[in-house]
């Protein structure tokens, strides 16, 4: 069987997010985040669970970095807890919070693991939410101040920076549908929140450029390849709308200085006309060095006259993960080809993985489904590079089992198993599979 060998400098990593793993939610001067508040609100999270302790990474980061080194990771993507740095979102600094990330970064560098920092993975300081959160344009300015400090502190040693993780999810799950913090249900507000996030992104990119740092900066967008259920004109149009809303709404303003026209017209038809200053798009379109994408599944859609967009989701026929997401590796190849064709920007796969109901048997987790998922997606990543995509790296989601947002601890994405009662970590079979891929810089074809 032929080995599919990746480019020599290809970056193999794993990813996590601060609220999902750190715990220590109110220790050492950390401020409250919107996820602290949301998870402490009864009825929001599966079995009323929360991230107060999570994987206790705040206290166990050294052990966790040792496990990263055992797996052979070349890079580790993690997020900064904004309220751990600025408890009120701005103003007074929390030195103990800064010191935690300093120690973590030092430990990573000691093990020759490149730190890749995400500045915002959804845990907005609650103090800023009390002032309107992302509905308040000033939050973009506060974010740039926080980002500027992080660049000043770690810009010389951290080579990869991501401004925002999945602004679509932050805006729509947080502000339109209420499934995520801060739990608002205001569809029009979600579009405003999303715009302010893009403004925050642009201001942070400008601050990074102004600082003259030598690394790379980009943004991470969640994407799902869109396929029409049939080749009817109506279904093809539905697919175009879904792609514009689900994929391109947060990409086009960065590269094309405008929102997708097909969705903008729908907003106007619903009397949701927004007036954003043209100068905003000068900021939002500040040149970035790469696009990060998080890919898990595809979307099959059909025309639905009863929805705002005229779109409905259709279940795919293949195996589904514990999240109910169809396993469709070809979708990763297709979206990589599409994005590189349309935007001509280097790409990192900043998240890809699957949740399965893992069980420990004789001290071992035989997660063959996850291994198959990772193998097939990594093969598609190789095919995309072969066919001309400038793909620079792959980060598995997730390094370890963790707090899966509204699903609490009921979904396991990790290649490391976490026993939440004892905090014991166990490398799953998928971790050893991934270790071999990294060692060989390739996958069996």
Coordinates of C-alpha atoms in Angstrom, one line a residue:
X1 CA 0.0 0.0 0.0
X2 CA 1.5 3.3 -1.1
X3 CA 2.4 5.9 1.6
X4 CA 0.9 9.3 1.1
X5 CA 3.8 11.6 2.2
X6 CA 3.1 15.2 3.2
X7 CA 5.4 18.2 2.5
X8 CA 8.4 18.3 4.7
X9 CA 7.3 21.4 6.8
X10 CA 3.7 20.2 7.2
X11 CA 2.5 21.0 10.7
X12 CA 0.8 18.2 12.7
X13 CA -1.0 19.4 15.8
X14 CA -3.9 19.1 18.1
X15 CA -6.3 21.7 19.4
X16 CA -8.2 22.7 22.5
X17 CA -10.1 25.7 23.9
X18 CA -9.7 27.4 27.3
X19 CA -13.2 27.1 28.7
X20 CA -13.4 23.5 27.6
X21 CA -10.3 22.3 29.4
X22 CA -8.8 24.7 31.9
X23 CA -11.2 24.7 34.9
X24 CA -10.0 27.0 37.7
X25 CA -12.9 29.2 36.7
X26 CA -12.6 31.7 39.6
X27 CA -9.0 31.1 40.7
X28 CA -6.0 33.4 40.8
X29 CA -7.9 36.6 39.9
X30 CA -9.7 35.3 36.8
X31 CA -12.9 37.2 35.9
X32 CA -16.2 35.6 35.1
X33 CA -16.8 34.7 31.4
X34 CA -20.1 34.5 29.5
X35 CA -19.7 30.7 29.6
X36 CA -19.2 30.7 33.4
X37 CA -22.5 32.6 33.6
X38 CA -24.3 30.5 31.0
X39 CA -23.2 27.2 32.4
X40 CA -24.2 28.2 35.9
X41 CA -27.8 28.9 34.6
X42 CA -30.0 25.9 35.2
X43 CA -31.3 24.2 32.1
X44 CA -28.7 25.5 29.6
X45 CA -26.2 22.6 29.7
X46 CA -26.7 18.8 29.6
X47 CA -27.4 17.6 33.1
X48 CA -26.5 21.1 34.4
X49 CA -22.8 20.4 33.9
X50 CA -20.2 23.2 33.7
X51 CA -16.6 24.0 33.0
X52 CA -15.7 24.9 36.6
X53 CA -13.1 22.1 36.7
X54 CA -13.3 20.6 33.2
X55 CA -10.0 18.8 32.6
X56 CA -8.2 20.8 35.3
X57 CA -5.6 21.8 32.7
X58 CA -4.8 24.9 34.6
X59 CA -3.2 22.8 37.3
X60 CA -2.2 19.8 35.0
X61 CA -0.7 21.6 32.0
X62 CA 2.8 20.1 32.5
X63 CA 1.4 16.6 32.4
X64 CA -0.6 17.5 29.3
X65 CA 2.4 18.9 27.5
X66 CA 4.3 15.7 28.3
X67 CA 1.5 13.7 26.7
X68 CA 1.7 16.0 23.6
X69 CA 5.4 15.3 23.4
X70 CA 4.7 11.6 23.7
X71 CA 2.3 11.7 20.8
X72 CA 4.9 13.8 18.9
X73 CA 2.9 16.9 18.2
X74 CA 4.6 19.5 16.2
X75 CA 2.1 22.2 17.2
X76 CA -0.5 22.9 19.8
X77 CA -3.4 25.2 19.2
X78 CA -5.0 26.5 22.4
X79 CA -7.0 29.6 23.3
X80 CA -6.4 32.3 25.8
X81 CA -9.1 33.0 28.4
X82 CA -9.7 36.7 27.9
X83 CA -11.1 37.2 31.5
X84 CA -8.0 35.4 32.9
X85 CA -5.9 38.2 31.4
X86 CA -8.3 41.1 31.9
X87 CA -10.9 40.1 34.5
X88 CA -13.2 43.1 33.4
X89 CA -12.3 42.7 29.7
X90 CA -10.1 45.8 29.8
X91 CA -8.2 48.0 32.2
X92 CA -6.6 46.2 35.1
X93 CA -4.3 43.3 34.1
X94 CA -4.3 40.0 36.0
X95 CA -0.6 39.0 36.3
X96 CA -1.3 35.5 37.5
X97 CA -3.3 34.8 34.4
X98 CA -0.5 36.0 32.2
X99 CA 1.9 33.9 34.2
X100 CA -0.1 30.7 33.5
X101 CA 0.2 31.1 29.7
X102 CA 3.8 32.1 30.1
X103 CA 4.5 28.8 31.8
X104 CA 2.5 26.8 29.3
X105 CA 4.3 28.4 26.3
X106 CA 7.7 27.9 27.9
X107 CA 6.9 24.2 28.4
X108 CA 5.7 23.8 24.8
X109 CA 8.9 25.4 23.5
X110 CA 11.0 23.2 25.8
X111 CA 9.4 20.2 24.0
X112 CA 9.8 21.8 20.5
X113 CA 6.0 22.1 20.1
X114 CA 5.0 25.3 18.3
X115 CA 2.3 27.3 20.2
X116 CA -0.6 28.4 18.0
X117 CA -2.8 30.9 20.0
X118 CA -6.5 31.5 19.4
X119 CA -7.3 34.9 21.0
X120 CA -11.0 34.3 21.2
X121 CA -12.7 30.9 21.5
X122 CA -16.0 32.2 22.8
X123 CA -15.4 33.0 26.5
X124 CA -16.0 36.8 26.4
X125 CA -15.6 38.5 29.8
X126 CA -19.0 38.8 31.4
X127 CA -18.2 42.4 32.4
X128 CA -18.2 43.2 28.6
X129 CA -21.4 41.2 28.0
X130 CA -23.0 43.4 30.7
X131 CA -22.2 46.4 28.5
X132 CA -23.9 44.7 25.5
X133 CA -21.2 42.1 24.5
X134 CA -20.7 41.7 20.8
X135 CA -23.8 43.8 20.2
X136 CA -21.7 46.7 21.4
X137 CA -19.3 48.0 18.8
X138 CA -16.9 49.1 21.5
X139 CA -16.2 45.4 22.2
X140 CA -14.2 45.3 19.0
X141 CA -12.0 48.0 20.3
X142 CA -11.6 46.3 23.7
X143 CA -10.7 43.1 21.9
X144 CA -7.9 44.9 19.9
X145 CA -6.5 46.2 23.2
X146 CA -6.4 42.7 24.7
X147 CA -4.9 41.3 21.4
X148 CA -2.3 44.0 21.4
X149 CA -1.2 43.1 24.9
X150 CA -1.0 39.4 24.0
X151 CA 1.1 40.2 20.9
X152 CA 3.4 42.5 23.0
X153 CA 3.8 39.7 25.6
X154 CA 4.2 36.6 23.4
X155 CA 4.5 37.9 19.8
X156 CA 8.2 37.1 19.7
X157 CA 7.8 33.4 20.7
X158 CA 4.4 32.4 19.3
X159 CA 4.6 32.0 15.5
X160 CA 0.9 31.4 14.7
X161 CA -2.0 33.6 15.8
X162 CA -5.7 33.1 15.2
X163 CA -8.0 36.1 16.0
X164 CA -11.4 34.4 16.3
X165 CA -12.6 30.8 16.4
X166 CA -15.8 30.2 14.4
X167 CA -17.5 33.7 14.5
X168 CA -20.5 32.1 12.9
X169 CA -21.1 29.9 15.9
X170 CA -20.4 32.8 18.4
X171 CA -22.8 35.1 16.6
X172 CA -25.7 32.8 15.6
X173 CA -25.7 30.0 18.3
X174 CA -24.9 32.7 21.0
X175 CA -27.1 35.6 19.8
X176 CA -29.8 34.2 17.4
X177 CA -30.7 30.8 18.7
X178 CA -29.6 30.9 22.3
X179 CA -28.0 27.5 22.4
X180 CA -24.6 28.9 23.4
X181 CA -23.5 31.8 25.7
X182 CA -24.8 34.4 26.2
X183 CA -28.1 32.7 25.3
X184 CA -29.7 35.5 23.4
X185 CA -32.5 35.0 20.8
X186 CA -32.2 37.9 18.4
X187 CA -31.6 37.0 14.8
X188 CA -31.1 40.6 13.7
X189 CA -28.7 41.1 16.6
X190 CA -26.7 38.1 15.6
X191 CA -25.8 39.8 12.3
X192 CA -24.7 42.9 14.2
X193 CA -22.7 40.7 16.7
X194 CA -21.0 39.0 13.8
X195 CA -20.1 42.2 12.1
X196 CA -18.5 43.5 15.3
X197 CA -16.5 40.3 15.6
X198 CA -15.2 40.8 12.1
X199 CA -14.3 44.4 13.1
X200 CA -12.5 43.0 16.1
X201 CA -10.6 40.6 13.9
X202 CA -9.5 43.4 11.5
X203 CA -8.4 45.7 14.4
X204 CA -6.3 42.8 15.9
X205 CA -4.7 42.1 12.5
X206 CA -3.8 45.8 12.2
X207 CA -2.3 45.8 15.7
X208 CA -0.2 42.7 14.8
X209 CA 1.1 44.4 11.7
X210 CA 1.8 47.6 13.5
X211 CA 3.9 45.6 16.0
X212 CA 6.1 44.2 13.3
X213 CA 5.9 40.7 14.6
X214 CA 7.5 37.9 12.5
X215 CA 4.8 35.2 12.8
X216 CA 1.6 34.7 10.9
X217 CA -1.9 35.8 11.8
X218 CA -5.3 34.6 10.5
X219 CA -8.8 33.6 11.5
X220 CA -10.6 30.2 11.9
X221 CA -13.9 29.7 10.1
X222 CA -16.2 26.6 10.5
X223 CA -17.1 25.3 7.1
X224 CA -19.2 22.5 5.7
X225 CA -19.3 21.7 2.0
X226 CA -22.8 22.2 0.6
X227 CA -24.5 19.8 -1.8
X228 CA -28.0 20.1 -3.3
X229 CA -30.4 17.1 -2.7
X230 CA -31.3 17.1 -6.4
X231 CA -30.2 19.0 -9.5
X232 CA -33.4 21.0 -9.6
X233 CA -33.0 24.7 -10.0
X234 CA -34.7 25.3 -6.6
X235 CA -32.3 22.9 -4.8
X236 CA -29.2 24.4 -6.5
X237 CA -30.3 27.8 -5.4
X238 CA -30.8 26.5 -1.9
X239 CA -27.3 25.2 -1.9
X240 CA -25.9 28.5 -3.1
X241 CA -27.7 30.3 -0.3
X242 CA -26.5 27.8 2.4
X243 CA -22.9 28.2 1.2
X244 CA -23.2 32.0 1.3
X245 CA -24.7 32.0 4.8
X246 CA -22.9 29.1 6.4
X247 CA -19.4 29.4 4.8
X248 CA -18.9 32.7 3.1
X249 CA -20.7 35.2 5.3
X250 CA -17.6 35.5 7.5
X251 CA -15.0 35.0 4.7
X252 CA -16.1 37.4 1.9
X253 CA -15.8 40.6 4.0
X254 CA -12.2 39.7 4.7
X255 CA -11.3 39.0 1.1
X256 CA -13.9 40.8 -1.0
X257 CA -14.8 43.7 1.3
X258 CA -18.5 42.9 1.3
X259 CA -21.1 40.4 2.5
X260 CA -22.5 37.8 0.0
X261 CA -25.1 39.6 -2.1
X262 CA -27.5 36.6 -2.1
X263 CA -28.0 36.8 1.7
X264 CA -27.9 40.6 1.9
X265 CA -30.9 40.7 -0.4
X266 CA -32.8 38.3 1.9
X267 CA -32.1 40.6 4.8
X268 CA -33.4 43.6 2.9
X269 CA -36.5 41.7 2.0
X270 CA -37.1 41.1 5.7
X271 CA -36.5 44.8 6.5
X272 CA -33.3 44.0 8.2
X273 CA -31.2 46.6 6.5
X274 CA -27.9 47.2 8.2
X275 CA -25.8 50.3 7.7
X276 CA -22.2 49.6 8.3
X277 CA -19.6 52.3 7.6
X278 CA -17.6 51.6 4.5
X279 CA -14.5 52.2 6.5
X280 CA -15.3 49.1 8.5
X281 CA -14.5 47.0 5.5
X282 CA -11.1 48.7 5.1
X283 CA -10.4 47.3 8.6
X284 CA -12.0 43.9 8.2
X285 CA -10.2 43.3 4.9
X286 CA -6.7 43.8 6.5
X287 CA -4.5 41.2 4.8
X288 CA -4.1 37.9 6.7
X289 CA -1.5 35.2 6.3
X290 CA -3.7 32.2 6.3
X291 CA -7.3 30.9 6.8
X292 CA -8.0 28.3 9.4
X293 CA -10.9 26.0 8.7
X294 CA -12.8 23.6 11.1
X295 CA -14.4 20.8 9.1
X296 CA -16.5 18.0 10.6
X297 CA -19.3 17.2 8.1
X298 CA -21.2 18.3 5.0
X299 CA -24.6 19.9 4.4
X300 CA -27.1 18.4 2.0
X301 CA -29.9 20.9 1.4
X302 CA -33.2 21.2 -0.4
X303 CA -35.5 24.1 -1.1
X304 CA -38.0 24.9 1.7
X305 CA -40.5 27.7 1.0
X306 CA -41.2 28.0 4.8
X307 CA -37.8 29.1 6.0
X308 CA -36.2 32.6 5.8
X309 CA -33.4 31.4 3.6
X310 CA -35.6 29.0 1.6
X311 CA -33.4 26.1 2.7
X312 CA -33.8 22.9 4.7
X313 CA -31.2 20.3 5.8
X314 CA -31.4 16.8 4.5
X315 CA -29.9 13.8 6.4
X316 CA -27.0 12.1 4.6
X317 CA -26.9 8.3 4.1
X318 CA -23.5 7.5 5.7
X319 CA -22.4 6.7 9.2
X320 CA -23.0 9.4 11.8
X321 CA -20.9 10.3 14.8
X322 CA -22.2 10.8 18.4
X323 CA -22.9 14.4 17.5
X324 CA -25.3 13.2 14.8
X325 CA -23.0 14.5 12.1
X326 CA -22.6 12.5 8.9
X327 CA -19.1 11.2 8.2
X328 CA -18.2 12.5 4.8
X329 CA -14.4 12.8 4.2
X330 CA -14.8 13.8 0.5
X331 CA -16.4 17.0 1.8
X332 CA -13.1 18.1 3.3
X333 CA -11.4 17.7 -0.1
X334 CA -14.2 19.6 -1.8
X335 CA -14.2 22.5 0.6
X336 CA -10.4 22.8 0.5
X337 CA -10.5 23.0 -3.3
X338 CA -13.4 25.5 -3.3
X339 CA -11.8 27.8 -0.7
X340 CA -8.3 27.8 -2.3
X341 CA -9.8 28.4 -5.7
X342 CA -11.9 31.3 -4.5
X343 CA -9.5 33.0 -2.0
X344 CA -6.0 31.9 -3.0
X345 CA -4.8 31.9 0.7
X346 CA -2.7 29.4 2.6
X347 CA -4.9 27.1 4.7
X348 CA -4.6 25.3 8.0
X349 CA -7.1 22.6 9.0
X350 CA -7.5 24.0 12.6
X351 CA -10.0 21.4 13.7
X352 CA -11.1 18.0 12.4
X353 CA -12.3 15.1 14.5
X354 CA -15.2 13.0 15.7
X355 CA -17.1 12.3 18.9
X356 CA -17.7 8.6 19.7
X357 CA -18.9 6.8 22.9
X358 CA -15.4 5.6 24.1
X359 CA -15.1 3.0 26.8
X360 CA -12.1 1.8 28.7
X361 CA -11.4 -1.9 28.4
X362 CA -8.4 -3.4 30.2
X363 CA -6.9 0.1 30.5
X364 CA -7.2 0.7 26.7
X365 CA -9.6 2.7 24.4
X366 CA -10.0 0.9 21.1
X367 CA -11.6 3.8 19.2
X368 CA -11.4 2.3 15.7
X369 CA -14.2 4.6 14.4
X370 CA -12.2 7.7 15.2
X371 CA -9.1 6.2 13.7
X372 CA -11.0 5.5 10.5
X373 CA -12.5 9.0 10.6
X374 CA -9.0 10.6 11.0
X375 CA -7.4 8.4 8.4
X376 CA -9.9 9.1 5.7
X377 CA -9.9 12.9 6.3
X378 CA -6.1 13.1 6.4
X379 CA -6.0 11.2 3.1
X380 CA -8.3 13.9 1.6
X381 CA -6.0 16.6 3.0
X382 CA -3.2 14.9 1.1
X383 CA -5.2 14.8 -2.1
X384 CA -6.0 18.5 -1.8
X385 CA -2.3 19.3 -1.5
X386 CA -1.6 17.0 -4.5
X387 CA -4.2 18.9 -6.5
X388 CA -2.6 22.3 -5.8
X389 CA -4.0 23.6 -2.4
X390 CA -1.5 25.4 -0.2
X391 CA -2.4 23.4 2.9
X392 CA 0.1 24.1 5.7
X393 CA -1.1 22.0 8.7
X394 CA -3.7 19.8 10.3
X395 CA -4.9 20.0 13.9
X396 CA -6.9 17.2 15.3
X397 CA -9.9 18.1 17.5
X398 CA -9.3 17.4 20.2
X399 CA -6.2 16.8 22.2
X400 CA -8.3 15.4 25.0
X401 CA -11.9 14.8 26.0
X402 CA -13.4 18.0 27.4
X403 CA -16.5 20.1 28.1
X404 CA -18.4 20.0 24.8
X405 CA -20.4 23.2 25.3
X406 CA -24.1 22.7 25.7
X407 CA -23.5 18.9 25.5
X408 CA -21.5 19.0 28.7
X409 CA -19.3 15.9 29.2
X410 CA -21.6 13.6 27.2
X411 CA -19.5 13.8 24.0
X412 CA -15.9 12.7 23.7
X413 CA -13.8 14.1 20.9
X414 CA -10.3 13.5 22.4
X415 CA -7.4 11.3 21.3
X416 CA -6.7 11.3 25.0
X417 CA -9.3 9.9 27.3
X418 CA -10.1 11.9 30.4
X419 CA -11.7 10.2 33.5
X420 CA -13.5 13.2 34.9
X421 CA -13.8 11.7 38.4
X422 CA -10.0 11.2 38.8
X423 CA -8.6 13.4 36.0
X424 CA -6.6 10.4 34.8
X425 CA -5.5 10.7 31.2
X426 CA -5.2 7.7 28.9
X427 CA -3.9 7.8 25.4
X428 CA -6.5 6.2 23.1
X429 CA -5.6 4.0 20.2
X430 CA -6.3 7.0 18.0
X431 CA -3.4 8.9 19.7
X432 CA -1.0 6.1 18.8
X433 CA -2.4 6.1 15.3
X434 CA -1.8 9.8 15.1
X435 CA 1.7 9.5 16.6
X436 CA 2.6 7.1 13.7
X437 CA 1.3 9.5 11.1
X438 CA 3.4 12.3 12.6
X439 CA 6.5 10.1 12.7
X440 CA 6.1 9.1 9.1
X441 CA 4.7 12.5 8.0
X442 CA 2.2 10.5 6.0
X443 CA -0.7 8.1 5.9
X444 CA -1.3 4.7 4.2
X445 CA -3.1 5.3 0.9

